[in-house]
Amino acid sequence: MTSRQITAPAELAVSLDAAKLQLRETTADLDASITLWLKGITRECEHQIGRALISQAWRLALPAFEDALRLERAPLIAVQSVSYYDADNVLQVLAPAAYYVDAVTEPGYIVPAAGAAWPATYARPNAVIVEYTCGYGTTATDVPENIQLYILARLSEQFDPATREFKATSQSIYVDRLLDECRVYG
């Protein structure tokens, strides 16, 4: 199973203005560096919790259909397509009526529609391809506050040498706990 992001988020999970306010930065001198750190910390956070924060497109590729197709990132917004290489090695797009998307369970799953079965696939790598969109929304205001606080705290650690000395404090443990309710398991 291979999952890969195919379209990156168009916005940051924490706005540059909010980050600069957190860092007490009033000039534009560090904007590029702060933005790069925000992107890196966001990716690390997404990896830790198994979620996409800002709307983004992903592709899942499998060698064949499984009983249930697990979509790696939550929350699931929509499934754009389920494609497969048929027994003749011809790419086909499965009709949405042929499958059910479980967007309630996290992570999301796709299963055959009631009374249906998955079609046969050609024996090849990436015989099944699912394209889907996940995330909380399109702007930083859609991202839960505890996740934004986590990102801002980690950003402060990078820019404030005094904070870096005390990473093993109870405060840093609190910061790590901000993500507990957001983790996707399974």
mmCIF file of C-alpha atoms in Angstrom:
data_model
loop_
_atom_site.group_PDB
_atom_site.id
_atom_site.type_symbol
_atom_site.label_atom_id
_atom_site.label_comp_id
_atom_site.label_asym_id
_atom_site.label_seq_id
_atom_site.Cartn_x
_atom_site.Cartn_y
_atom_site.Cartn_z
ATOM 1 C CA MET A 1 0.000 0.000 0.000
ATOM 2 C CA THR A 2 1.324 3.404 -0.950
ATOM 3 C CA SER A 3 -0.275 6.692 0.024
ATOM 4 C CA ARG A 4 1.096 9.894 -1.364
ATOM 5 C CA GLN A 5 0.033 13.509 -1.168
ATOM 6 C CA ILE A 6 -0.680 14.758 -4.685
ATOM 7 C CA THR A 7 -1.814 18.305 -3.921
ATOM 8 C CA ALA A 8 -0.323 20.215 -1.019
ATOM 9 C CA PRO A 9 -2.439 22.516 1.136
ATOM 10 C CA ALA A 10 -2.918 25.986 -0.350
ATOM 11 C CA GLU A 11 -2.776 27.660 3.085
ATOM 12 C CA LEU A 12 -0.812 27.271 6.309
ATOM 13 C CA ALA A 13 -2.380 25.507 9.313
ATOM 14 C CA VAL A 14 -1.377 28.539 11.418
ATOM 15 C CA SER A 15 -1.318 31.925 9.741
ATOM 16 C CA LEU A 16 1.955 33.766 9.352
ATOM 17 C CA ASP A 17 0.427 36.661 11.309
ATOM 18 C CA ALA A 18 -0.406 34.396 14.259
ATOM 19 C CA ALA A 19 3.092 32.912 14.170
ATOM 20 C CA LYS A 20 4.730 36.335 14.100
ATOM 21 C CA LEU A 21 2.567 37.470 17.005
ATOM 22 C CA GLN A 22 3.631 34.371 18.972
ATOM 23 C CA LEU A 23 7.280 35.122 18.245
ATOM 24 C CA ARG A 24 6.863 38.856 18.850
ATOM 25 C CA GLU A 25 8.301 39.439 15.388
ATOM 26 C CA THR A 26 7.284 42.774 13.859
ATOM 27 C CA THR A 27 9.343 42.872 10.659
ATOM 28 C CA ALA A 28 9.143 40.852 7.478
ATOM 29 C CA ASP A 29 12.819 39.848 7.760
ATOM 30 C CA LEU A 30 12.077 36.309 8.990
ATOM 31 C CA ASP A 31 8.837 35.648 7.077
ATOM 32 C CA ALA A 32 10.392 33.062 4.754
ATOM 33 C CA SER A 33 12.067 31.220 7.634
ATOM 34 C CA ILE A 34 8.941 31.299 9.809
ATOM 35 C CA THR A 35 6.841 30.027 6.910
ATOM 36 C CA LEU A 36 9.271 27.178 6.261
ATOM 37 C CA TRP A 37 9.222 26.209 9.946
ATOM 38 C CA LEU A 38 5.416 26.351 10.018
ATOM 39 C CA LYS A 39 5.276 23.960 7.056
ATOM 40 C CA GLY A 40 7.782 21.573 8.631
ATOM 41 C CA ILE A 41 6.150 21.546 12.057
ATOM 42 C CA THR A 42 2.744 21.063 10.431
ATOM 43 C CA ARG A 43 3.987 18.036 8.470
ATOM 44 C CA GLU A 44 5.495 16.561 11.630
ATOM 45 C CA CYS A 45 2.208 17.149 13.463
ATOM 46 C CA GLU A 46 0.169 15.579 10.649
ATOM 47 C CA HIS A 47 2.445 12.548 10.688
ATOM 48 C CA GLN A 48 2.104 12.175 14.476
ATOM 49 C CA ILE A 49 -1.679 12.326 14.517
ATOM 50 C CA GLY A 50 -2.512 10.721 11.144
ATOM 51 C CA ARG A 51 -4.533 13.713 10.004
ATOM 52 C CA ALA A 52 -4.450 16.336 7.312
ATOM 53 C CA LEU A 53 -4.936 19.804 8.739
ATOM 54 C CA ILE A 54 -5.680 21.916 5.671
ATOM 55 C CA SER A 55 -7.545 20.435 2.684
ATOM 56 C CA GLN A 56 -5.207 18.381 0.490
ATOM 57 C CA ALA A 57 -5.440 15.660 -2.142
ATOM 58 C CA TRP A 58 -4.013 12.163 -1.622
ATOM 59 C CA ARG A 59 -3.595 9.066 -3.782
ATOM 60 C CA LEU A 60 -3.724 5.505 -2.443
ATOM 61 C CA ALA A 61 -2.246 2.789 -4.669
ATOM 62 C CA LEU A 62 -2.704 -0.932 -4.008
ATOM 63 C CA PRO A 63 -1.745 -4.108 -5.907
ATOM 64 C CA ALA A 64 -5.373 -5.344 -5.693
ATOM 65 C CA PHE A 65 -8.655 -4.584 -3.982
ATOM 66 C CA GLU A 66 -8.757 -5.384 -0.264
ATOM 67 C CA ASP A 67 -11.939 -6.109 1.691
ATOM 68 C CA ALA A 68 -11.888 -2.486 2.887
ATOM 69 C CA LEU A 69 -9.693 0.242 1.435
ATOM 70 C CA ARG A 70 -8.197 2.240 4.312
ATOM 71 C CA LEU A 71 -7.616 5.920 3.543
ATOM 72 C CA GLU A 72 -4.547 6.988 5.477
ATOM 73 C CA ARG A 73 -5.430 10.570 6.428
ATOM 74 C CA ALA A 74 -8.394 11.903 8.363
ATOM 75 C CA PRO A 75 -10.725 13.706 8.344
ATOM 76 C CA LEU A 76 -11.990 12.520 4.991
ATOM 77 C CA ILE A 77 -13.687 15.216 2.912
ATOM 78 C CA ALA A 78 -14.453 13.319 -0.307
ATOM 79 C CA VAL A 79 -13.402 10.494 -2.591
ATOM 80 C CA GLN A 80 -12.811 11.778 -6.110
ATOM 81 C CA SER A 81 -12.317 8.411 -7.819
ATOM 82 C CA VAL A 82 -11.641 4.718 -7.458
ATOM 83 C CA SER A 83 -9.798 3.368 -10.510
ATOM 84 C CA TYR A 84 -8.448 -0.074 -11.271
ATOM 85 C CA TYR A 85 -6.753 -2.034 -14.016
ATOM 86 C CA ASP A 86 -9.213 -4.715 -15.137
ATOM 87 C CA ALA A 87 -8.345 -8.296 -16.084
ATOM 88 C CA ASP A 88 -7.239 -7.033 -19.542
ATOM 89 C CA ASN A 89 -4.929 -4.413 -17.972
ATOM 90 C CA VAL A 90 -7.197 -1.539 -19.061
ATOM 91 C CA LEU A 91 -7.715 1.333 -16.635
ATOM 92 C CA GLN A 92 -11.342 1.591 -15.498
ATOM 93 C CA VAL A 93 -13.061 4.089 -13.208
ATOM 94 C CA LEU A 94 -15.443 2.470 -10.762
ATOM 95 C CA ALA A 95 -18.899 4.060 -10.604
ATOM 96 C CA PRO A 96 -19.541 5.707 -7.202
ATOM 97 C CA ALA A 97 -22.673 3.560 -6.841
ATOM 98 C CA ALA A 98 -20.415 0.478 -6.752
ATOM 99 C CA TYR A 99 -18.835 1.395 -3.412
ATOM 100 C CA TYR A 100 -19.634 2.928 -0.044
ATOM 101 C CA VAL A 101 -17.437 5.594 1.539
ATOM 102 C CA ASP A 102 -17.255 5.482 5.336
ATOM 103 C CA ALA A 103 -16.272 9.040 6.259
ATOM 104 C CA VAL A 104 -17.473 8.661 9.853
ATOM 105 C CA THR A 105 -14.804 6.164 10.910
ATOM 106 C CA GLU A 106 -11.332 7.622 11.247
ATOM 107 C CA PRO A 107 -9.445 6.906 9.162
ATOM 108 C CA GLY A 108 -12.020 6.628 6.391
ATOM 109 C CA TYR A 109 -12.685 3.423 4.478
ATOM 110 C CA ILE A 110 -14.159 2.394 1.157
ATOM 111 C CA VAL A 111 -16.050 -0.905 0.885
ATOM 112 C CA PRO A 112 -18.091 -2.468 -1.906
ATOM 113 C CA ALA A 113 -21.725 -1.355 -2.065
ATOM 114 C CA ALA A 114 -24.258 -3.628 -0.383
ATOM 115 C CA GLY A 115 -24.590 -6.857 -2.364
ATOM 116 C CA ALA A 116 -21.624 -5.982 -4.607
ATOM 117 C CA ALA A 117 -18.045 -7.213 -4.780
ATOM 118 C CA TRP A 118 -14.855 -5.632 -5.999
ATOM 119 C CA PRO A 119 -14.043 -6.353 -9.653
ATOM 120 C CA ALA A 120 -11.094 -8.537 -10.628
ATOM 121 C CA THR A 121 -7.837 -6.703 -11.248
ATOM 122 C CA TYR A 122 -4.828 -7.342 -13.425
ATOM 123 C CA ALA A 123 -1.814 -8.700 -11.516
ATOM 124 C CA ARG A 124 0.380 -5.605 -11.471
ATOM 125 C CA PRO A 125 1.701 -3.016 -9.051
ATOM 126 C CA ASN A 126 -0.723 -0.185 -8.345
ATOM 127 C CA ALA A 127 -3.679 -2.013 -9.861
ATOM 128 C CA VAL A 128 -6.088 -0.023 -7.659
ATOM 129 C CA ILE A 129 -5.847 3.752 -7.331
ATOM 130 C CA VAL A 130 -7.990 5.888 -5.028
ATOM 131 C CA GLU A 131 -7.877 9.670 -5.124
ATOM 132 C CA TYR A 132 -9.359 11.513 -2.170
ATOM 133 C CA THR A 133 -9.373 14.829 -0.328
ATOM 134 C CA CYS A 134 -8.889 15.173 3.403
ATOM 135 C CA GLY A 135 -8.422 17.910 5.991
ATOM 136 C CA TYR A 136 -10.390 20.141 8.329
ATOM 137 C CA GLY A 137 -11.007 22.846 5.717
ATOM 138 C CA THR A 138 -9.267 25.372 3.535
ATOM 139 C CA THR A 139 -8.049 27.946 6.075
ATOM 140 C CA ALA A 140 -6.243 28.061 9.419
ATOM 141 C CA THR A 141 -9.501 28.977 11.153
ATOM 142 C CA ASP A 142 -10.761 25.456 10.330
ATOM 143 C CA VAL A 143 -7.890 23.784 12.251
ATOM 144 C CA PRO A 144 -8.709 22.868 15.890
ATOM 145 C CA GLU A 145 -7.234 25.273 18.441
ATOM 146 C CA ASN A 146 -5.268 22.603 20.325
ATOM 147 C CA ILE A 147 -3.435 21.706 17.112
ATOM 148 C CA GLN A 148 -2.708 25.366 16.399
ATOM 149 C CA LEU A 149 -1.371 25.760 19.957
ATOM 150 C CA TYR A 150 0.904 22.760 19.428
ATOM 151 C CA ILE A 151 2.302 24.230 16.202
ATOM 152 C CA LEU A 152 2.855 27.635 17.817
ATOM 153 C CA ALA A 153 4.588 26.078 20.844
ATOM 154 C CA ARG A 154 6.918 24.046 18.621
ATOM 155 C CA LEU A 155 7.634 27.155 16.560
ATOM 156 C CA SER A 156 8.562 29.040 19.737
ATOM 157 C CA GLU A 157 10.985 26.260 20.652
ATOM 158 C CA GLN A 158 12.782 26.760 17.343
ATOM 159 C CA PHE A 159 13.078 30.529 17.618
ATOM 160 C CA ASP A 160 13.640 31.016 21.361
ATOM 161 C CA PRO A 161 16.965 29.607 22.636
ATOM 162 C CA ALA A 162 15.785 29.872 26.244
ATOM 163 C CA THR A 163 12.830 27.585 25.503
ATOM 164 C CA ARG A 164 15.032 24.975 23.789
ATOM 165 C CA GLU A 165 17.061 24.417 26.963
ATOM 166 C CA PHE A 166 13.992 23.196 28.840
ATOM 167 C CA LYS A 167 12.338 20.804 26.353
ATOM 168 C CA ALA A 168 11.921 18.110 29.015
ATOM 169 C CA THR A 169 9.904 20.343 31.338
ATOM 170 C CA SER A 170 6.329 19.751 32.377
ATOM 171 C CA GLN A 171 5.336 22.539 29.988
ATOM 172 C CA SER A 172 6.714 20.641 26.981
ATOM 173 C CA ILE A 173 4.888 17.504 28.155
ATOM 174 C CA TYR A 174 1.699 19.585 28.206
ATOM 175 C CA VAL A 175 2.412 20.725 24.656
ATOM 176 C CA ASP A 176 2.759 17.115 23.494
ATOM 177 C CA ARG A 177 -0.532 16.230 25.212
ATOM 178 C CA LEU A 178 -2.370 18.840 23.119
ATOM 179 C CA LEU A 179 -2.471 16.298 20.288
ATOM 180 C CA ASP A 180 -3.768 13.320 22.296
ATOM 181 C CA GLU A 181 -7.453 13.714 21.415
ATOM 182 C CA CYS A 182 -6.619 14.208 17.734
ATOM 183 C CA ARG A 183 -4.623 11.029 17.106
ATOM 184 C CA VAL A 184 -6.004 8.531 14.625
ATOM 185 C CA TYR A 185 -5.336 4.906 15.555
ATOM 186 C CA GLY A 186 -5.740 1.761 13.521
#
